[in-house]
PDB file of C-alpha atoms in Angstrom:
ATOM      1  CA  MET A   1     -41.204  -7.322   1.819  1.00 52.00           C
ATOM      2  CA  SER A   2     -37.956  -5.664   2.911  1.00 56.00           C
ATOM      3  CA  ALA A   3     -35.186  -5.321   0.736  1.00 64.00           C
ATOM      4  CA  PHE A   4     -31.639  -7.368   2.258  1.00 67.00           C
ATOM      5  CA  LYS A   5     -28.860  -4.558   1.417  1.00 68.00           C
ATOM      6  CA  PRO A   6     -25.731  -6.293   1.509  1.00 73.00           C
ATOM      7  CA  ILE A   7     -22.811  -4.914   3.845  1.00 80.00           C
ATOM      8  CA  SER A   8     -20.129  -3.015   1.741  1.00 93.00           C
ATOM      9  CA  LYS A   9     -16.693  -3.327   2.947  1.00 96.00           C
ATOM     10  CA  ASN A  10     -13.797  -1.247   1.667  1.00 97.00           C
ATOM     11  CA  TRP A  11     -10.080  -0.983   2.119  1.00 97.00           C
ATOM     12  CA  TYR A  12      -9.135   1.798   5.181  1.00 97.00           C
ATOM     13  CA  VAL A  13      -5.662   2.707   6.577  1.00 95.00           C
ATOM     14  CA  VAL A  14      -5.207   3.225  10.143  1.00 97.00           C
ATOM     15  CA  ARG A  15      -2.391   4.730  11.854  1.00 96.00           C
ATOM     16  CA  THR A  16      -0.420   2.699  14.583  1.00 97.00           C
ATOM     17  CA  ARG A  17       1.550   4.107  17.445  1.00 96.00           C
ATOM     18  CA  ALA A  18       5.757   3.917  16.335  1.00 94.00           C
ATOM     19  CA  ARG A  19       6.827   0.353  15.801  1.00 94.00           C
ATOM     20  CA  SER A  20       3.263  -1.103  16.591  1.00 97.00           C
ATOM     21  CA  GLU A  21       2.626  -2.244  13.421  1.00 97.00           C
ATOM     22  CA  LYS A  22       2.694  -6.219  13.965  1.00 97.00           C
ATOM     23  CA  LYS A  23       1.072  -5.985  16.893  1.00 98.00           C
ATOM     24  CA  VAL A  24      -1.959  -3.899  15.290  1.00 98.00           C
ATOM     25  CA  TYR A  25      -1.696  -6.618  12.759  1.00 98.00           C
ATOM     26  CA  SER A  26      -1.959  -9.527  15.052  1.00 98.00           C
ATOM     27  CA  GLU A  27      -4.681  -7.976  16.980  1.00 98.00           C
ATOM     28  CA  LEU A  28      -6.860  -7.343  14.424  1.00 98.00           C
ATOM     29  CA  THR A  29      -6.518 -10.568  12.835  1.00 98.00           C
ATOM     30  CA  SER A  30      -6.939 -12.687  16.145  1.00 97.00           C
ATOM     31  CA  ARG A  31     -10.597 -10.264  16.269  1.00 96.00           C
ATOM     32  CA  GLU A  32     -11.384 -12.048  12.956  1.00 96.00           C
ATOM     33  CA  ILE A  33     -10.701  -8.237  11.056  1.00 97.00           C
ATOM     34  CA  SER A  34      -9.470  -8.293   7.619  1.00 97.00           C
ATOM     35  CA  CYS A  35      -6.060  -6.220   7.653  1.00 98.00           C
ATOM     36  CA  PHE A  36      -3.303  -5.972   5.463  1.00 97.00           C
ATOM     37  CA  LEU A  37       0.333  -5.161   6.096  1.00 97.00           C
ATOM     38  CA  PRO A  38       2.871  -5.366   3.400  1.00 93.00           C
ATOM     39  CA  MET A  39       5.870  -6.673   4.995  1.00 91.00           C
ATOM     40  CA  GLN A  40       9.539  -7.194   3.382  1.00 86.00           C
ATOM     41  CA  ARG A  41      12.250  -8.688   4.064  1.00 85.00           C
ATOM     42  CA  LYS A  42      15.850  -6.639   4.509  1.00 85.00           C
ATOM     43  CA  LEU A  43      19.267  -7.896   5.468  1.00 87.00           C
ATOM     44  CA  ARG A  44      20.309  -5.962   8.769  1.00 90.00           C
ATOM     45  CA  GLN A  45      23.712  -6.283  10.037  1.00 92.00           C
ATOM     46  CA  TRP A  46      25.034  -5.634  13.692  1.00 89.00           C
ATOM     47  CA  LYS A  47      28.261  -5.305  14.683  1.00 90.00           C
ATOM     48  CA  ASP A  48      28.624  -8.919  15.925  1.00 94.00           C
ATOM     49  CA  ARG A  49      26.234 -10.599  12.581  1.00 94.00           C
ATOM     50  CA  LYS A  50      23.650 -10.088  10.116  1.00 92.00           C
ATOM     51  CA  LYS A  51      20.465 -11.358   9.870  1.00 92.00           C
ATOM     52  CA  TRP A  52      17.311 -11.259   7.337  1.00 91.00           C
ATOM     53  CA  VAL A  53      14.046  -9.278   8.983  1.00 91.00           C
ATOM     54  CA  ASN A  54      10.739  -8.780   7.800  1.00 91.00           C
ATOM     55  CA  LEU A  55      10.051  -4.912   8.322  1.00 91.00           C
ATOM     56  CA  PRO A  56       7.093  -2.885   7.856  1.00 92.00           C
ATOM     57  CA  LEU A  57       6.910  -1.567   4.205  1.00 88.00           C
ATOM     58  CA  ILE A  58       5.181   1.244   5.519  1.00 88.00           C
ATOM     59  CA  THR A  59       5.663   2.189   9.285  1.00 90.00           C
ATOM     60  CA  GLY A  60       3.230   3.507  11.086  1.00 92.00           C
ATOM     61  CA  TYR A  61      -0.016   2.408   9.185  1.00 95.00           C
ATOM     62  CA  CYS A  62      -1.916  -1.076   8.157  1.00 97.00           C
ATOM     63  CA  PHE A  63      -4.918  -1.539   6.238  1.00 97.00           C
ATOM     64  CA  VAL A  64      -7.782  -2.933   7.294  1.00 98.00           C
ATOM     65  CA  PHE A  65     -10.817  -4.322   5.424  1.00 98.00           C
ATOM     66  CA  ILE A  66     -13.567  -3.744   6.587  1.00 98.00           C
ATOM     67  CA  SER A  67     -17.710  -2.336   6.820  1.00 96.00           C
ATOM     68  CA  LYS A  68     -18.466   1.006   8.576  1.00 92.00           C
ATOM     69  CA  ASN A  69     -20.017  -1.441  11.151  1.00 93.00           C
ATOM     70  CA  GLU A  70     -16.640  -2.558  12.351  1.00 96.00           C
ATOM     71  CA  TYR A  71     -14.995   1.002  12.308  1.00 95.00           C
ATOM     72  CA  ASN A  72     -15.019   1.147  16.320  1.00 96.00           C
ATOM     73  CA  ARG A  73     -13.931  -2.649  16.852  1.00 97.00           C
ATOM     74  CA  VAL A  74     -10.694  -1.412  14.897  1.00 98.00           C
ATOM     75  CA  LEU A  75     -10.257   2.312  17.276  1.00 97.00           C
ATOM     76  CA  GLN A  76     -10.520  -0.312  20.348  1.00 97.00           C
ATOM     77  CA  THR A  77      -7.661  -1.891  19.303  1.00 97.00           C
ATOM     78  CA  ASP A  78      -4.796  -1.793  21.698  1.00 96.00           C
ATOM     79  CA  ASN A  79      -1.972   0.501  19.603  1.00 98.00           C
ATOM     80  CA  VAL A  80      -4.265   1.908  16.741  1.00 98.00           C
ATOM     81  CA  VAL A  81      -4.413   5.589  17.246  1.00 97.00           C
ATOM     82  CA  SER A  82      -6.479   6.707  14.220  1.00 96.00           C
ATOM     83  CA  PHE A  83      -8.430   6.188  11.069  1.00 96.00           C
ATOM     84  CA  ILE A  84      -6.684   8.171   8.057  1.00 93.00           C
ATOM     85  CA  THR A  85      -8.933  10.531   7.214  1.00 91.00           C
ATOM     86  CA  PHE A  86     -10.236  12.704   3.908  1.00 87.00           C
ATOM     87  CA  GLU A  87     -12.603  15.281   4.040  1.00 88.00           C
ATOM     88  CA  GLY A  88     -13.896  14.732   7.772  1.00 91.00           C
ATOM     89  CA  LYS A  89     -13.979  10.847   6.655  1.00 92.00           C
ATOM     90  CA  ALA A  90     -12.174   7.443   6.796  1.00 94.00           C
ATOM     91  CA  ALA A  91     -10.177   7.457   3.427  1.00 93.00           C
ATOM     92  CA  VAL A  92     -10.923   4.672   1.265  1.00 94.00           C
ATOM     93  CA  VAL A  93      -8.317   2.918  -0.828  1.00 92.00           C
ATOM     94  CA  PRO A  94      -9.301   1.428  -3.494  1.00 91.00           C
ATOM     95  CA  SER A  95      -8.907  -2.575  -3.889  1.00 93.00           C
ATOM     96  CA  ILE A  96      -6.954  -2.707  -6.839  1.00 88.00           C
ATOM     97  CA  GLN A  97      -3.910  -0.541  -5.292  1.00 88.00           C
ATOM     98  CA  ILE A  98      -4.041  -3.198  -2.614  1.00 92.00           C
ATOM     99  CA  GLU A  99      -3.921  -6.097  -5.055  1.00 90.00           C
ATOM    100  CA  GLN A 100      -1.212  -4.076  -6.931  1.00 84.00           C
ATOM    101  CA  LEU A 101       0.366  -3.536  -4.112  1.00 86.00           C
ATOM    102  CA  LYS A 102       0.351  -6.909  -2.772  1.00 88.00           C
ATOM    103  CA  LEU A 103       1.829  -8.021  -6.560  1.00 83.00           C
ATOM    104  CA  MET A 104       4.968  -5.928  -6.059  1.00 81.00           C
ATOM    105  CA  LEU A 105       5.694  -7.942  -2.769  1.00 83.00           C
ATOM    106  CA  MET A 106       5.271 -11.393  -4.313  1.00 81.00           C
ATOM    107  CA  GLN A 107       8.166 -10.077  -6.981  1.00 74.00           C
ATOM    108  CA  SER A 108      10.909 -11.105  -4.963  1.00 59.00           C
ATOM    109  CA  ALA A 109      12.914 -10.040  -8.052  1.00 59.00           C
ATOM    110  CA  PHE A 110      12.544  -6.623  -7.754  1.00 62.00           C
ATOM    111  CA  GLU A 111      12.920  -4.580  -4.114  1.00 67.00           C
ATOM    112  CA  VAL A 112      10.354  -2.385  -3.344  1.00 68.00           C
ATOM    113  CA  GLU A 113      11.328   0.636  -1.729  1.00 67.00           C
ATOM    114  CA  ALA A 114       8.509   2.563  -0.352  1.00 69.00           C
ATOM    115  CA  ILE A 115       9.296   6.617  -0.203  1.00 60.00           C
ATOM    116  CA  ASN A 116       8.125   9.059   2.214  1.00 55.00           C
ATOM    117  CA  GLU A 117       8.140  12.300   0.454  1.00 48.00           C
ATOM    118  CA  ASN A 118       5.711  13.851  -2.293  1.00 43.00           C
ATOM    119  CA  ILE A 119       6.576  13.583  -5.749  1.00 42.00           C
ATOM    120  CA  GLU A 120       4.905  15.298  -7.650  1.00 44.00           C
ATOM    121  CA  PRO A 121       2.834  13.159 -10.620  1.00 54.00           C
ATOM    122  CA  GLY A 122       5.174  12.194 -13.122  1.00 70.00           C
ATOM    123  CA  GLN A 123       3.886  10.024 -16.501  1.00 73.00           C
ATOM    124  CA  LYS A 124       0.920   7.014 -16.497  1.00 74.00           C
ATOM    125  CA  VAL A 125       2.406   4.132 -17.231  1.00 76.00           C
ATOM    126  CA  GLU A 126       1.694   0.230 -17.479  1.00 76.00           C
ATOM    127  CA  ILE A 127       4.021  -2.246 -17.307  1.00 78.00           C
ATOM    128  CA  VAL A 128       4.170  -4.107 -20.339  1.00 78.00           C
ATOM    129  CA  LYS A 129       6.975  -6.414 -19.692  1.00 77.00           C
ATOM    130  CA  GLY A 130       8.219  -8.976 -17.136  1.00 77.00           C
ATOM    131  CA  PRO A 131       6.685 -10.509 -14.049  1.00 75.00           C
ATOM    132  CA  LEU A 132       4.294  -7.021 -12.775  1.00 77.00           C
ATOM    133  CA  ILE A 133       2.930  -7.233 -16.833  1.00 78.00           C
ATOM    134  CA  GLY A 134      -0.490  -5.184 -16.562  1.00 79.00           C
ATOM    135  CA  LEU A 135       0.268  -2.691 -13.246  1.00 79.00           C
ATOM    136  CA  GLU A 136      -0.734   1.153 -13.600  1.00 78.00           C
ATOM    137  CA  GLY A 137       1.507   3.581 -11.765  1.00 77.00           C
ATOM    138  CA  GLU A 138       3.311   6.884 -12.046  1.00 76.00           C
ATOM    139  CA  PHE A 139       7.083   6.612 -13.856  1.00 72.00           C
ATOM    140  CA  VAL A 140       9.610   8.809 -12.229  1.00 68.00           C
ATOM    141  CA  LYS A 141      13.684   9.134 -13.432  1.00 62.00           C
ATOM    142  CA  CYS A 142      15.590   9.613 -10.871  1.00 60.00           C
ATOM    143  CA  LYS A 143      19.225   8.877  -9.926  1.00 51.00           C
ATOM    144  CA  SER A 144      20.023   7.947 -13.729  1.00 51.00           C
ATOM    145  CA  LYS A 145      18.019   4.716 -12.639  1.00 60.00           C
ATOM    146  CA  ASN A 146      14.446   4.284 -14.038  1.00 67.00           C
ATOM    147  CA  ARG A 147      11.315   3.570 -11.506  1.00 69.00           C
ATOM    148  CA  PHE A 148       8.177   2.772 -11.736  1.00 69.00           C
ATOM    149  CA  ILE A 149       5.886   4.751  -8.871  1.00 70.00           C
ATOM    150  CA  LEU A 150       2.587   3.568  -7.850  1.00 67.00           C
ATOM    151  CA  ARG A 151       0.693   5.942  -5.522  1.00 68.00           C
ATOM    152  CA  VAL A 152      -1.299   5.255  -2.696  1.00 64.00           C
ATOM    153  CA  GLU A 153      -3.456   7.874  -2.299  1.00 63.00           C
ATOM    154  CA  HIS A 154      -4.398   9.020   1.527  1.00 66.00           C
ATOM    155  CA  ILE A 155      -1.146   7.793   2.926  1.00 68.00           C
ATOM    156  CA  ASN A 156       1.451  10.309   1.421  1.00 68.00           C
ATOM    157  CA  SER A 157       3.591   6.714   0.587  1.00 75.00           C
ATOM    158  CA  LEU A 158       4.811   6.417  -2.826  1.00 74.00           C
ATOM    159  CA  PHE A 159       6.126   3.128  -3.643  1.00 75.00           C
ATOM    160  CA  SER A 160       8.637   1.723  -6.293  1.00 76.00           C
ATOM    161  CA  VAL A 161      10.553  -0.898  -8.349  1.00 76.00           C
ATOM    162  CA  GLU A 162      13.434  -0.596 -10.488  1.00 75.00           C
ATOM    163  CA  LEU A 163      12.864  -1.313 -14.022  1.00 73.00           C
ATOM    164  CA  PRO A 164      14.010  -0.944 -17.892  1.00 73.00           C
ATOM    165  CA  SER A 165      12.473   1.047 -19.373  1.00 67.00           C
ATOM    166  CA  ASP A 166      11.282  -0.815 -22.163  1.00 70.00           C
ATOM    167  CA  TYR A 167       9.383  -2.780 -19.594  1.00 77.00           C
ATOM    168  CA  VAL A 168       6.867   0.322 -19.529  1.00 73.00           C
ATOM    169  CA  THR A 169       4.301   2.147 -22.241  1.00 75.00           C
ATOM    170  CA  LEU A 170       2.819   5.502 -21.817  1.00 73.00           C
ATOM    171  CA  LEU A 171      -0.571   5.296 -21.106  1.00 74.00           C
ATOM    172  CA  THR A 172      -3.474   8.528 -21.945  1.00 64.00           C
ATOM    173  CA  LYS A 173      -5.824   9.175 -19.168  1.00 57.00           C
ATOM    174  CA  LYS A 174      -8.719   7.888 -19.982  1.00 50.00           C
ATOM    175  CA  HIS A 175      -6.930   4.710 -19.305  1.00 50.00           C
ATOM    176  CA  PHE A 176      -5.379   5.036 -15.991  1.00 47.00           C
ATOM    177  CA  ALA A 177      -7.454   4.499 -13.234  1.00 47.00           C
ATOM    178  CA  TYR A 178      -5.863   6.567 -10.396  1.00 45.00           C
ATOM    179  CA  SER A 179      -6.310  10.054 -12.156  1.00 43.00           C
ATOM    180  CA  GLY A 180      -9.633  10.583 -10.258  1.00 44.00           C
ATOM    181  CA  GLN A 181     -10.044  12.552 -13.541  1.00 40.00           C
TER     182      GLN A 181
END
């Protein structure tokens, strides 16, 4: 009797060609590959008009939920450049981080901003009030505003949401989900 081993799927990050995130997302979806492209509505102004447009939150990246068997199918997709790697292997993004990113994007009361610079890890916190209750991440105080930071590992991007300081509480290392310790 042979044991059937279920195929495990994980979230990975693929790098796309410049300004091709939506094309990659569309192509992956048409190939029935599960993917996630974080988008946000932004007001853009031209000389003659203003318009609300949907823009990728992280330029140049798309998340895919695949098994190792689907790895090559993703790489063969038009405008996919490569997988983001860590120590020579495709970097796995924890599902909880994808879920928390989706939750942040669903909260229309808060504007989410991608920060493309390396910020040293700060105090680990959990949101205890408001629509983002239960979310964990890093807390950074910058430009005299309180910002909640969610670090997505392996892609050098951070996501921030402005929150009042009484909405968060400090966590100890043993309670923090992403410390890796």
